[in-house]
Structure formats: C-alpha cells, structure tokens
Tab-separated table of C-alpha atoms in Angstrom:
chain	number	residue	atom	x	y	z
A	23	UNK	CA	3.149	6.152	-27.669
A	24	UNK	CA	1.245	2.414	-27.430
A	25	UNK	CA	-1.074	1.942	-30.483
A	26	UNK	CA	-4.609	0.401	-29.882
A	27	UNK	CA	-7.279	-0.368	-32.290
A	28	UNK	CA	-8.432	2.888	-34.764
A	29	UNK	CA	-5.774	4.656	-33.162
A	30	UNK	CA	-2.493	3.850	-35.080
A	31	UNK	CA	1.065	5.727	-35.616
A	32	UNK	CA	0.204	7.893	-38.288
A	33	UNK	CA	-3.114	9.433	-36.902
A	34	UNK	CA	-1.445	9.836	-33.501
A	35	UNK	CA	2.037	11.523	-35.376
A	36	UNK	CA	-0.846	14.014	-36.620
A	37	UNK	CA	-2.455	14.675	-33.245
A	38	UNK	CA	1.091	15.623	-31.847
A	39	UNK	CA	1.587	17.687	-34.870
A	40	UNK	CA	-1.173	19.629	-34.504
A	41	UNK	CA	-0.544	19.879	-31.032
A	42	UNK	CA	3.143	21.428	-31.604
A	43	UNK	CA	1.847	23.562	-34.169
A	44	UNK	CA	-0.458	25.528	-31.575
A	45	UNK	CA	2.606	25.252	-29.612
A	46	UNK	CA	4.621	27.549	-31.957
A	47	UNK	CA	2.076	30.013	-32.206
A	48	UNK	CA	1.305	30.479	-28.774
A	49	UNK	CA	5.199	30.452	-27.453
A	50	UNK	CA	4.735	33.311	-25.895
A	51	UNK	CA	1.982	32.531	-23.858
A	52	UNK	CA	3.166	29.831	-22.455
A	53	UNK	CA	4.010	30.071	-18.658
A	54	UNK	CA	7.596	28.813	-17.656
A	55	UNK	CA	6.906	27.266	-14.290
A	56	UNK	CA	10.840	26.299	-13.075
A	57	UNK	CA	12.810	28.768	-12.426
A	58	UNK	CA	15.660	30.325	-14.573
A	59	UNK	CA	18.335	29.693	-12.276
A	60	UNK	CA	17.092	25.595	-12.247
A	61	UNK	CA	17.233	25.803	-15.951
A	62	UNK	CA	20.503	27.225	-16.188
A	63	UNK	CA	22.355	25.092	-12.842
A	64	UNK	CA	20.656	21.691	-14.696
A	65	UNK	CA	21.712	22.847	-18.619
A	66	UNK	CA	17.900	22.470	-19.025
A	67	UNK	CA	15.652	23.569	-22.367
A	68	UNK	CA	12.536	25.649	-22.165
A	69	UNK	CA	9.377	23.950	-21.591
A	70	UNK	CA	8.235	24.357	-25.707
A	71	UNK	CA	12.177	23.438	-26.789
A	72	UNK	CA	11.936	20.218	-24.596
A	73	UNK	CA	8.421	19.301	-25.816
A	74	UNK	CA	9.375	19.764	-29.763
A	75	UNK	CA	12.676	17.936	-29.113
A	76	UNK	CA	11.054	14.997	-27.582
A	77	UNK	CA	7.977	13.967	-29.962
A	78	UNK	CA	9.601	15.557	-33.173
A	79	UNK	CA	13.146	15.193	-32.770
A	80	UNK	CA	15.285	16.655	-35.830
A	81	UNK	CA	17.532	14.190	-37.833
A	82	UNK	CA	20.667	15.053	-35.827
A	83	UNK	CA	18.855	14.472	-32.692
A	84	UNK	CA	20.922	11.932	-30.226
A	85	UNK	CA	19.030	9.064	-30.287
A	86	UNK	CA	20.825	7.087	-27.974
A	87	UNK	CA	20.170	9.082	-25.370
A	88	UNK	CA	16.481	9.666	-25.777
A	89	UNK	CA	15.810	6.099	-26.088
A	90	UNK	CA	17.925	5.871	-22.789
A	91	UNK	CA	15.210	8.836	-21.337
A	92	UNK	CA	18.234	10.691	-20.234
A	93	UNK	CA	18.373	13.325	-22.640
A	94	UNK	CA	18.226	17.299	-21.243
A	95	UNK	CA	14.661	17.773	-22.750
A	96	UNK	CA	13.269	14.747	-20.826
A	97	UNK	CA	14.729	15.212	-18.042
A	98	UNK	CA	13.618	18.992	-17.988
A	99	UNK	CA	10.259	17.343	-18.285
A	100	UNK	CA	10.802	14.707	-15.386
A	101	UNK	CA	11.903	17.273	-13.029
A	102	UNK	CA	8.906	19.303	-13.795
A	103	UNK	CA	6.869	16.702	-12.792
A	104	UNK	CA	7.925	15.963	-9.478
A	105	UNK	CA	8.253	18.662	-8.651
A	106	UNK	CA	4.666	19.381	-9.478
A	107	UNK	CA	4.009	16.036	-7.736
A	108	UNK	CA	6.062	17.362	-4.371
A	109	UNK	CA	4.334	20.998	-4.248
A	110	UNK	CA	0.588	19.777	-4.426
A	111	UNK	CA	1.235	16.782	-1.977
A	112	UNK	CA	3.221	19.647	0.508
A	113	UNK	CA	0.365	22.194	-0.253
A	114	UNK	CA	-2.512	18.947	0.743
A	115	UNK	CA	-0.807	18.708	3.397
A	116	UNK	CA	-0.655	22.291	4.594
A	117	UNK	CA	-4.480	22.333	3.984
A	118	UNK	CA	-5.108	19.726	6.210
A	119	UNK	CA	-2.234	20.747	8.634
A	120	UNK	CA	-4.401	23.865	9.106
A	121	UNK	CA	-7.770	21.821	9.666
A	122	UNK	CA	-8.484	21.038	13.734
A	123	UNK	CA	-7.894	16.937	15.161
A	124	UNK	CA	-9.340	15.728	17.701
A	125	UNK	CA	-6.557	15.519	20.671
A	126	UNK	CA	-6.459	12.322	21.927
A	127	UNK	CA	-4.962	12.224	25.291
A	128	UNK	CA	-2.320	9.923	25.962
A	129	UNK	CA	-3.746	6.249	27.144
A	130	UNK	CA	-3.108	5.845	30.945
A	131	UNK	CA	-5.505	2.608	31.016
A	132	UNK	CA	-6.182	0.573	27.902
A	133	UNK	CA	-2.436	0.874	26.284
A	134	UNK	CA	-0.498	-0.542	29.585
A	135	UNK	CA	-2.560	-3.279	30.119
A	136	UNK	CA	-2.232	-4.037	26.367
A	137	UNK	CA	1.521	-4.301	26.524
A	138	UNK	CA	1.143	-5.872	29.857
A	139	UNK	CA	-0.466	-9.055	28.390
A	140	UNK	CA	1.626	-9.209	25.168
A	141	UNK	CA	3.676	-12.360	24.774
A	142	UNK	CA	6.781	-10.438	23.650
A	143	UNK	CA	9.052	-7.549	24.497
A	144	UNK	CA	8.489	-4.307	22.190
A	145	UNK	CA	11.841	-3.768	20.117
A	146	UNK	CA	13.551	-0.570	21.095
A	147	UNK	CA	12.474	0.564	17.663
A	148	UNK	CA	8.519	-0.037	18.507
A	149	UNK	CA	8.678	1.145	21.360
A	150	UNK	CA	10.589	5.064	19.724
A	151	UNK	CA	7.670	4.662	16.745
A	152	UNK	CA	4.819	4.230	19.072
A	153	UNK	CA	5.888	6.926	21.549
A	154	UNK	CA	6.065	9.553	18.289
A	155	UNK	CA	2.770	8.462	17.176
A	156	UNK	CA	1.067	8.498	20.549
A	157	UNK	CA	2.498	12.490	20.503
A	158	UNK	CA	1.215	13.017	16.976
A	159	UNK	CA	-2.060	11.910	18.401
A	160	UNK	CA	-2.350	14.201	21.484
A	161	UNK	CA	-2.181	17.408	19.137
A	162	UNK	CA	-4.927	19.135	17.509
A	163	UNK	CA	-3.461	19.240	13.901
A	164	UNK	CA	-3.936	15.597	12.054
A	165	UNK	CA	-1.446	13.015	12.339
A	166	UNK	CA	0.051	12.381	8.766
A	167	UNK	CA	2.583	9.299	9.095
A	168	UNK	CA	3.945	6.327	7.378
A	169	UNK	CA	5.087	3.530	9.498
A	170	UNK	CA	7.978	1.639	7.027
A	171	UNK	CA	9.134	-2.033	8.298
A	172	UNK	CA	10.004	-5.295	6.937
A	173	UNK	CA	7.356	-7.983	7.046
A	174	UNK	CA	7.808	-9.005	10.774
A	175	UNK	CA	9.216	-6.258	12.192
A	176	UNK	CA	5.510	-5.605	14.254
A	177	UNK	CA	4.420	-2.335	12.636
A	178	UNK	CA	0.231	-4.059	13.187
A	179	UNK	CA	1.150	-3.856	17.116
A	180	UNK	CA	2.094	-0.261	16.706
A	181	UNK	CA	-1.166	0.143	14.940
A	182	UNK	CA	-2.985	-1.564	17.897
A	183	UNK	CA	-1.156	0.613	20.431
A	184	UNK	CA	-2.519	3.918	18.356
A	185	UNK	CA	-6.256	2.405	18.182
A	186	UNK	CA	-5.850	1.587	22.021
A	187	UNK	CA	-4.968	5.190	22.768
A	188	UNK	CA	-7.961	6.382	20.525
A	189	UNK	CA	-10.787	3.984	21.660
A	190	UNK	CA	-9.625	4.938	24.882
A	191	UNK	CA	-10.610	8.603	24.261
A	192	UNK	CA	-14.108	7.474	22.993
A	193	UNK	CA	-13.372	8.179	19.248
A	194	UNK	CA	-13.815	5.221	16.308
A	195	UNK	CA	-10.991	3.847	14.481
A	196	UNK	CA	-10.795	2.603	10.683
A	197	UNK	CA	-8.052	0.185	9.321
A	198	UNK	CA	-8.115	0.181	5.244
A	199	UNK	CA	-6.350	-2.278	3.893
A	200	UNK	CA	-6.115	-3.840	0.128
A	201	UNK	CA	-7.365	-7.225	0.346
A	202	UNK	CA	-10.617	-9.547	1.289
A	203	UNK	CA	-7.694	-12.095	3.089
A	204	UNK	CA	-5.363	-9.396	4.642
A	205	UNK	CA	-8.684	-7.840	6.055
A	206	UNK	CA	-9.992	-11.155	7.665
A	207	UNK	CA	-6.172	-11.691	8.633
A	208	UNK	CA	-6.521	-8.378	10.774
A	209	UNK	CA	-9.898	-8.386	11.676
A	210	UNK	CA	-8.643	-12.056	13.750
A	211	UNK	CA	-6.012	-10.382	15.130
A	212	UNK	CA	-7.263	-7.184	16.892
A	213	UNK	CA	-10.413	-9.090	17.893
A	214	UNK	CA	-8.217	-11.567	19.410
A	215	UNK	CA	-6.444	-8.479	21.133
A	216	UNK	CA	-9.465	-6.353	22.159
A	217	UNK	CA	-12.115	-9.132	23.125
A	218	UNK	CA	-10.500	-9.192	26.636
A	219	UNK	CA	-10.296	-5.256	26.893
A	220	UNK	CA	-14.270	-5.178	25.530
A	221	UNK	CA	-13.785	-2.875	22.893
A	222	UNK	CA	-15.656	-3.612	19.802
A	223	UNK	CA	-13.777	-4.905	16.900
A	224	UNK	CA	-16.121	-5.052	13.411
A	225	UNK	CA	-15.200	-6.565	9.395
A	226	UNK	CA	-16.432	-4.675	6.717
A	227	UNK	CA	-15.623	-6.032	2.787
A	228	UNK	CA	-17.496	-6.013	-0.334
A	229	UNK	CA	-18.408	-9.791	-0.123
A	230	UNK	CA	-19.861	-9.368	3.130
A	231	UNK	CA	-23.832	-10.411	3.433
A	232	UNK	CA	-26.255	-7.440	2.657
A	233	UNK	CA	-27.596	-8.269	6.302
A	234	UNK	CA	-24.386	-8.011	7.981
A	235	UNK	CA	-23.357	-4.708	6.461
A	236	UNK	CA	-26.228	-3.202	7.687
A	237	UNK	CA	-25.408	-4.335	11.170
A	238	UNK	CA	-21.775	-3.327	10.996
A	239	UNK	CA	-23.051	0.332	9.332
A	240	UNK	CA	-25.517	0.626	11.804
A	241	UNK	CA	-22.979	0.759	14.971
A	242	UNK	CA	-20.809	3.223	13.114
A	243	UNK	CA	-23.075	5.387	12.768
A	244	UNK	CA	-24.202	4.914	16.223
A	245	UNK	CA	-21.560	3.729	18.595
A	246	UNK	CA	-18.212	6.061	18.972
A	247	UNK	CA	-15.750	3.713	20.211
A	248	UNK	CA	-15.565	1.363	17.735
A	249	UNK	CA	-13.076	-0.357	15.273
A	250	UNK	CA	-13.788	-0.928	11.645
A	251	UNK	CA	-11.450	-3.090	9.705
A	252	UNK	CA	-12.286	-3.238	5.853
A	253	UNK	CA	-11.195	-2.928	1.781
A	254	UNK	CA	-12.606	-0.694	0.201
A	255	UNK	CA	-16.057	-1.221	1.583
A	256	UNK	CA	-15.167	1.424	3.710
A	257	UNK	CA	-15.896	4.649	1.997
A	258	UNK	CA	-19.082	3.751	-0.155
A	259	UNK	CA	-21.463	5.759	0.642
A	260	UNK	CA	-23.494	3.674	2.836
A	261	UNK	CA	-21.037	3.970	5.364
A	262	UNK	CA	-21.354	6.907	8.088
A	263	UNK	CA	-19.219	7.530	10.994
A	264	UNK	CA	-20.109	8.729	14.356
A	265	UNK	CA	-17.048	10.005	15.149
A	266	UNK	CA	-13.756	8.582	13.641
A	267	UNK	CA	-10.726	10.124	15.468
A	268	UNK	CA	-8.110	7.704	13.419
A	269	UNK	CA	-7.757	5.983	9.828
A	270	UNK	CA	-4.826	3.564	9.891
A	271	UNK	CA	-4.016	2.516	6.097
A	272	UNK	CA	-2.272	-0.944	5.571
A	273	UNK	CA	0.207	-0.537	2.057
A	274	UNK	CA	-0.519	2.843	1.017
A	275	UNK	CA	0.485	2.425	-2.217
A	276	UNK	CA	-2.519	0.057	-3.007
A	277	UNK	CA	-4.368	3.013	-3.016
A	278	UNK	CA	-4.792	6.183	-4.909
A	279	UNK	CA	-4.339	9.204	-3.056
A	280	UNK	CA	-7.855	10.044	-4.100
A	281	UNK	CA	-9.133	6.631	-2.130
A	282	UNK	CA	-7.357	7.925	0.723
A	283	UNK	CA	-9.057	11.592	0.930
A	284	UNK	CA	-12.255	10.154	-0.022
A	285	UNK	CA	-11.995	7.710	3.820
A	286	UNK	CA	-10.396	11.152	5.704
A	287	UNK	CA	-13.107	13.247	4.311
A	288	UNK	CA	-15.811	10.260	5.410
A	289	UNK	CA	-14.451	11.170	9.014
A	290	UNK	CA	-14.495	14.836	9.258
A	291	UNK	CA	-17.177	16.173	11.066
A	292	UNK	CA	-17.945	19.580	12.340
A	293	UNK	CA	-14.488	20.595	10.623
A	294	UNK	CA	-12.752	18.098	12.547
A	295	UNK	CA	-10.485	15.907	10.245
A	296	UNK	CA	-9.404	12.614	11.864
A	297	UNK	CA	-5.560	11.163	12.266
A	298	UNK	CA	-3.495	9.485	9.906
A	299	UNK	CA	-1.360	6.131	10.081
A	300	UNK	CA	-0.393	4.611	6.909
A	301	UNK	CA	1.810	1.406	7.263
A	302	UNK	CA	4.261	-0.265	4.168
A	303	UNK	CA	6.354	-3.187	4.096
A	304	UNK	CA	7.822	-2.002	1.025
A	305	UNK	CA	10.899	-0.545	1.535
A	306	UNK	CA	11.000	3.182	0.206
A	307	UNK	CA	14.667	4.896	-0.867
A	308	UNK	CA	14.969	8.234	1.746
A	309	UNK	CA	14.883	10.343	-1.773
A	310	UNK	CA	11.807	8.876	-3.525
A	311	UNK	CA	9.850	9.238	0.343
A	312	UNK	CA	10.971	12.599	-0.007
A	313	UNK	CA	9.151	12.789	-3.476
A	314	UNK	CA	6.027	10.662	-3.424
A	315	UNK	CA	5.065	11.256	0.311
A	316	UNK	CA	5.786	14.427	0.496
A	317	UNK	CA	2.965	15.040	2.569
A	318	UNK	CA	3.385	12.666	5.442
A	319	UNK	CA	5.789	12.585	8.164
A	320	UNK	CA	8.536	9.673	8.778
A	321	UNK	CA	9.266	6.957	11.059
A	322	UNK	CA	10.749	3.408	10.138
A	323	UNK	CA	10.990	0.295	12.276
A	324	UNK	CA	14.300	-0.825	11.487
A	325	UNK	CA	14.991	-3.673	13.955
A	326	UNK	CA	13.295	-7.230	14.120
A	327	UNK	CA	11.999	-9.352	17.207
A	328	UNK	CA	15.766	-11.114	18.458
A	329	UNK	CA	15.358	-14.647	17.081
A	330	UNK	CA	14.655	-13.835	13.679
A	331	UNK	CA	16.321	-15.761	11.177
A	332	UNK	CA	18.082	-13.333	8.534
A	333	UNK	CA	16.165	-13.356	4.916
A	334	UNK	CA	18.402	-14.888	2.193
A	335	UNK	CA	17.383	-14.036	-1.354
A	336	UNK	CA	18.912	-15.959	-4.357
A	337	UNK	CA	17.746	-16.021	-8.315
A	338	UNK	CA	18.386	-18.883	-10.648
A	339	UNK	CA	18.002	-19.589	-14.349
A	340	UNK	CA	14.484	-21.306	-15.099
A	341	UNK	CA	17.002	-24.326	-16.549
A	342	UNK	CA	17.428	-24.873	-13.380
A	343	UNK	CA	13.463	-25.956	-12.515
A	344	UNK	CA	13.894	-29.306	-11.934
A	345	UNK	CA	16.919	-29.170	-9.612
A	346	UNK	CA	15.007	-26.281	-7.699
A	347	UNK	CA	11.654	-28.199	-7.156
A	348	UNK	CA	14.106	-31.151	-6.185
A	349	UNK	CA	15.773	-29.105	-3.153
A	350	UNK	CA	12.045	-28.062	-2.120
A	351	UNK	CA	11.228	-31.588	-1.802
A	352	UNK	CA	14.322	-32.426	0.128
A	353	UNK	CA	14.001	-29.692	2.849
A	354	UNK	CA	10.618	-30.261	3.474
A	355	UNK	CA	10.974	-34.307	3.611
A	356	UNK	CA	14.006	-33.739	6.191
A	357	UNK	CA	12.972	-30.630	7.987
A	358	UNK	CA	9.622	-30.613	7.605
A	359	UNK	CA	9.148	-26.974	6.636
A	360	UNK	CA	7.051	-25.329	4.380
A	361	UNK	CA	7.223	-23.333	1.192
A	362	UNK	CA	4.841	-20.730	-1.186
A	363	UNK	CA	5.824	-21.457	-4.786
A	364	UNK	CA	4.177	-17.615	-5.907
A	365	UNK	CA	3.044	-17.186	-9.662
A	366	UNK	CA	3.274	-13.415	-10.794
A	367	UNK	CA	3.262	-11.746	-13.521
A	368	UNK	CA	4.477	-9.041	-14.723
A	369	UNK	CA	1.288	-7.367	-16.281
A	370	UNK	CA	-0.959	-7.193	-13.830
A	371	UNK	CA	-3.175	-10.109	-15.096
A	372	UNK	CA	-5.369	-11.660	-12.107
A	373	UNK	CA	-7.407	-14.106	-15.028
A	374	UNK	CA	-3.539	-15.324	-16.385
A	375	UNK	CA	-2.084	-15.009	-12.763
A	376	UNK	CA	-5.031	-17.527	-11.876
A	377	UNK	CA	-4.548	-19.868	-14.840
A	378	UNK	CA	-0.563	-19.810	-13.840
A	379	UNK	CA	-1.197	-20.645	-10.713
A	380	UNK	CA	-3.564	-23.216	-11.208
A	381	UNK	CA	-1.069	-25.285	-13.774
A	382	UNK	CA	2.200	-25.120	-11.752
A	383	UNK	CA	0.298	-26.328	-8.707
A	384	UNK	CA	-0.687	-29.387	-11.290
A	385	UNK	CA	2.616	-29.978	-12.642
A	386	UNK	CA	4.027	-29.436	-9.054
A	387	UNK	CA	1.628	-32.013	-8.188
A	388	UNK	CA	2.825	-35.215	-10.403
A	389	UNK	CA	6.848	-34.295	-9.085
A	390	UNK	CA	6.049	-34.133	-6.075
A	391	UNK	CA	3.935	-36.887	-4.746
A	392	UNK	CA	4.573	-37.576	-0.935
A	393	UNK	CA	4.031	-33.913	-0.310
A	394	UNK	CA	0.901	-31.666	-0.032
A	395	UNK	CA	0.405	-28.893	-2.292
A	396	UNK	CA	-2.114	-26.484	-2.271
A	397	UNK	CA	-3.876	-23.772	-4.153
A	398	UNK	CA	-4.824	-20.363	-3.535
A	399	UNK	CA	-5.495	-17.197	-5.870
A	400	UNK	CA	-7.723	-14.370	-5.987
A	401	UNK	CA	-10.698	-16.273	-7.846
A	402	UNK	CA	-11.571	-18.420	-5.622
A	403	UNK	CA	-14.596	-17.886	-2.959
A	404	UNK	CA	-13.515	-16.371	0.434
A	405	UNK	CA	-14.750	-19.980	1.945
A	406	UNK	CA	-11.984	-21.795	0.190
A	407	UNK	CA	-9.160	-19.004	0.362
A	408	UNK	CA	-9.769	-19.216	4.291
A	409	UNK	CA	-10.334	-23.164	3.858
A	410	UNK	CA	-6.584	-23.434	2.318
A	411	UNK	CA	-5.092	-20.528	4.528
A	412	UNK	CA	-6.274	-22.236	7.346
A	413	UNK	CA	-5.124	-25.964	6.426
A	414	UNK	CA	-1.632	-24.091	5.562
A	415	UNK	CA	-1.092	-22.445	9.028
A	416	UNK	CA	-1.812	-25.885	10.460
A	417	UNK	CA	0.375	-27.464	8.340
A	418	UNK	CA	-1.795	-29.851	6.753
A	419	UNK	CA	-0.335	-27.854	3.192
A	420	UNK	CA	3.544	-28.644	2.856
A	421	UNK	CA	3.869	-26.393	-0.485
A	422	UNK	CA	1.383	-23.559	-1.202
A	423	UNK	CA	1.143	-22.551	-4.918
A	424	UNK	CA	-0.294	-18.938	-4.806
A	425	UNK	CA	-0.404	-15.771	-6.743
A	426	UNK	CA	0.151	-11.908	-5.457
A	427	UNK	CA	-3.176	-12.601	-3.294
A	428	UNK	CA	-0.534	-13.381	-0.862
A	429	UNK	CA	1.964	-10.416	-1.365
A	430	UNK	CA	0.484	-8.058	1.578
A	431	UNK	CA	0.342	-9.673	4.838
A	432	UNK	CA	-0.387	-13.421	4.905
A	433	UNK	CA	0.375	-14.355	8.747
C-alpha cells in the first residue's frame, strides 16, 4: 500500500496484522459469498486463504505472479468484486425498473420538422438508435441507455431528437455534462436548433452570475417544457424541477454513479422517476459494458456521416520533437490546416497540466514564428477560454496548445 506522512510501512504491516489476526479467529464466521462450484471451476482459495496469501504471503509464495496480480488469491478477490459491482448495479436497476416514467408519446410534430430542416441525412445507424430510444421513451418504466459513438458520429442529434419528443409531451429536459466549455458548446447548439421551434433552451454552470441563476431556477421550477443544459450546477440544491421527464448525461464516466442518482432523484416527483440517456465517445470493450454498466441498456452508433476522412493514429519517440513540430509547420504553411498540440498528464494534475501547457505554447512559439499559436487550459476565465475557442473556429489560431479541457467535445 502507498505510504503518506505518519503513516509509514511498518505501522501499516501492523494494522494488516492485526487485521488478519481477527481474521483467524473469526474464520468461521465469515460468510463465503461465491459459490462453491465458482471456486472449484476457477481453482479459486477461500475468501480468508486469499486475503492471508495476499498481504502476508509465506516465503515460498510465487512472487512473480503476485507482482503480475495474476495469482489465484487475487484473482479470487477481483472476481469478487465485480461481481459485487455487476449485482448492485443489476439490482439499481431493477429498483428503478419497478418505479413508474412518464410515457412520452411518440413526436408526430416537433421531431419531423426537426429532421426536416437538418442540413444532413441521418446515418442508417442514427436513424436505428433514435427509433429504440424514442420506444424506450413511450413506456412507463425509465429509459436506462448509453448511446456509444466516435467523436462525430452525431450521437448530440440523437439527443436532440429524444428532447424534441419530450418537450413535445410538455415535460422538461436536463443535459449534464462535465465541463464549463462543453456546456456553453451545447447550450449554442440546441438553442441554435430550438429557437425556430420556440422551445426554451436555458445554461446553468457554477460560474454563472448569482442573478442569472435565479432566473434560470426560477423557470424550472415554474415552466414544464423546458431545457436545462449544465455541469454540475444542476443538482445543488437550489435547483427544483417542475416536471423533468428526461436527463440526458454527456460522458458518463465523468461522473460518479452517486452524481447521477442524486440529478434522477432531483426529477422524481409523485413517484415518477424521469428517463435516462447517457452518451460516451469513449469506446467501451462489449465485456467491460457488460461489467461497469450493468444497469443500462445498449445501443452504439457505429457508422460516420459519408465524407469523413478515416482517423490515423501514429506515436513517435520524443527524440523526434523537432522533426515533429517541423511537419506541423509544413502542413499548415501548404494546406493551411490546423492542429491542437494537447498537454496531459498522467496524474491528474490541472495546476502542472496548466504550467505544461503554458511553456510548450512558449517554446512552440519561438519555432514557429509565421504561425499563430494559441492557449487554452482550465485556469483561465470562461471570457478568454470562449475568446480563444472562438478565434480558433475562425481560424484566426493555426496551432492550439491545450490541456484535457478539450478532451470531451470541443466542436
């Protein structure tokens, strides 16, 4: 285990010590959760054997493989816990599989003229996730889905489609989402969408003016067809909803699951718990979607708009710096394109992320000097972040230097 300061080795070899030695004298009161058959199929230990062997291993213990974590008494203790992780997310969702939704009717009105007006063709793969989530909706047990797709592959114009359908049937719609920029980035774009069907389109973020919150907080609390787009402004306790019918959640994982019950829980009234959408970009392995959202139902976009031009990913040695900053400069001198040069980390550091940032964008700077680089990172004031975001989509900013602020959804 990690040492910290007036905790070292020794006094925490003693706590485990102690620990095991109530262990031995309570072995038979401890409860074996797996079952035998598990145990036996997987050449598994008991749950006391596997926590002896693994913080007091005897001197013909195999080493390599612990240090490897793939030895029997770990992974007895691995499998324990996800499966523990599984069962409660499966029995959550049971619990609020048995809890009454509002049924919102499929949209005859708002939802065609949406699609009507769009610039683009839905992919055959929007159009089969939108059509199961507009079913989801018209039941009276919650929605509880992830939408998976790479970055571009439209998964915010499904989420328009299911807010269409549920403004439509008078009930108020949330969007979470992780960031201050990615919140202003979708606040623009459904208000941009909606201001020609009138529907109400409101931003609510922590660094929002005390005057303007009250506002916003005022119409949710007053006016039910309504939609909120926010961080986690959303669920403070200020904030009361009329009647939310739908929370759409923009890269779950951002969030505990705790986060995400506290917004659902914000929208049930009169035992009525509202829909789910959550969307990711990150793609998720079948098996570990299986694991860690267990409780949510499945559907993945897995086509992009024709046109797109196929993502090429390569790595190179930092040796190669110079020769790398060199083809940057060429490509955007003869092609006139632009680049992100992102800073990360990888302890999540936003002070050192910032200070990272901050030199390469000098340094980048001096080698560069008949092309425009900017800055952006998570410090700065929301002013400046849309100053530079702004002067980058119109490409006044050749080269943006920018940390993780720009990981979910820059446009």
């Amino acid at each position: 285990y990690p040492s910290t300061e007036g905790l070292q080795q020794p006094r925490i070899r003693k706590l485990i010590q102690q620990a095991l030695d109530v262990l031995k004298n309570h072995r038979k009161n401890i409860i074996e959760l797996l079952p035998e058959e598990v145990l036996l199929q997987e050449n598994l230990p008991t749950l006391t054997d596997a926590l002896e062997y693994v913080h007091c291993p005897s001197i013909t213990a195999d080493i390599k493989s612990l240090i490897r974590e793939n030895h029997p008494a770990q992974k007895r203790l691995i499998i324990e816990e996800l499966l523990a992780h599984q069962l409660s997310l499966l029995e959550l969702r049971n619990e609020i599989k048995k809890e009454e939704s509002p049924i919102i009717e499929i949209s005859k009105n708002l939802v065609p003229q949406f699609i009507e007006k769009l610039p683009f063709e839905l992919t055959n793969a929007q159009k089969k996730a939108s059509k199961t989530i507009a079913s989801d909706l018209n039941k009276n047990s919650a929605m509880l889905r992830l939408l998976q797709g790479d970055v571009g592959s439209g998964k915010t114009v499904i989420a328009a489609l299911a807010t269409l359908q549920t403004i439509e049937n008078n009930y108020q719609v949330a969007i979470m989402v992780p960031t201050e920029i990615l919140a202003e980035q979708h606040y623009k774009n459904f208000y941009a969408w909606f201001e020609k069907l009138n529907i109400d389109v409101v931003l609510l973020t922590g660094k929002l003016k005390k005057s303007l919150k009250e506002i916003v907080q005022e119409k949710l609390k007053n006016n039910n067809s309504i939609v909120v787009i926010g961080t986690h402004a959303l669920f403070q306790e200020s904030v009361i909803f009329s009647n939310l019918g739908l929370v759409i959640i923009d890269e779950q994982h951002r969030f505990g699951v705790h986060q995400r019950l506290a917004l659902i829980e914000k929208g049930q009234s009169f035992d009525v718990y509202p829909h789910q959408l959550i969307m990711t970009a990150t793609p998720i392995p079948r098996t570990l979607t299986m694991t860690a959202y267990a409780d949510l139902d499945h559907s993945i976009i897995d086509e992009l708009h024709p046109g797109r031009i196929p993502i090429n990913t390569t790595s190179h040695a930092n040796v190669k710096r110079n020769e790398i900053i060199e083809s940057i400069k060429k490509r955007i001198l003869d092609t006139k394109c632009q680049a992100y040069w992102v800073c990360t980390l990888v302890d999540e550091s936003e002070s050192l992320q910032c200070e990272t940032a901050i030199t390469t964008a000098e340094q980048l700077n001096k080698k560069l000097a008949k092309i425009n680089v900017g800055l952006i990172h998570g410090r700065m004031k929301p002013n400046e972040k849309e100053e530079i975001m702004s002067d980058f989509k119109n490409k006044k900013i050749d080269l943006l230097v920018a940390t993780t602020v720009i990981e979910v959804g820059v446009d």
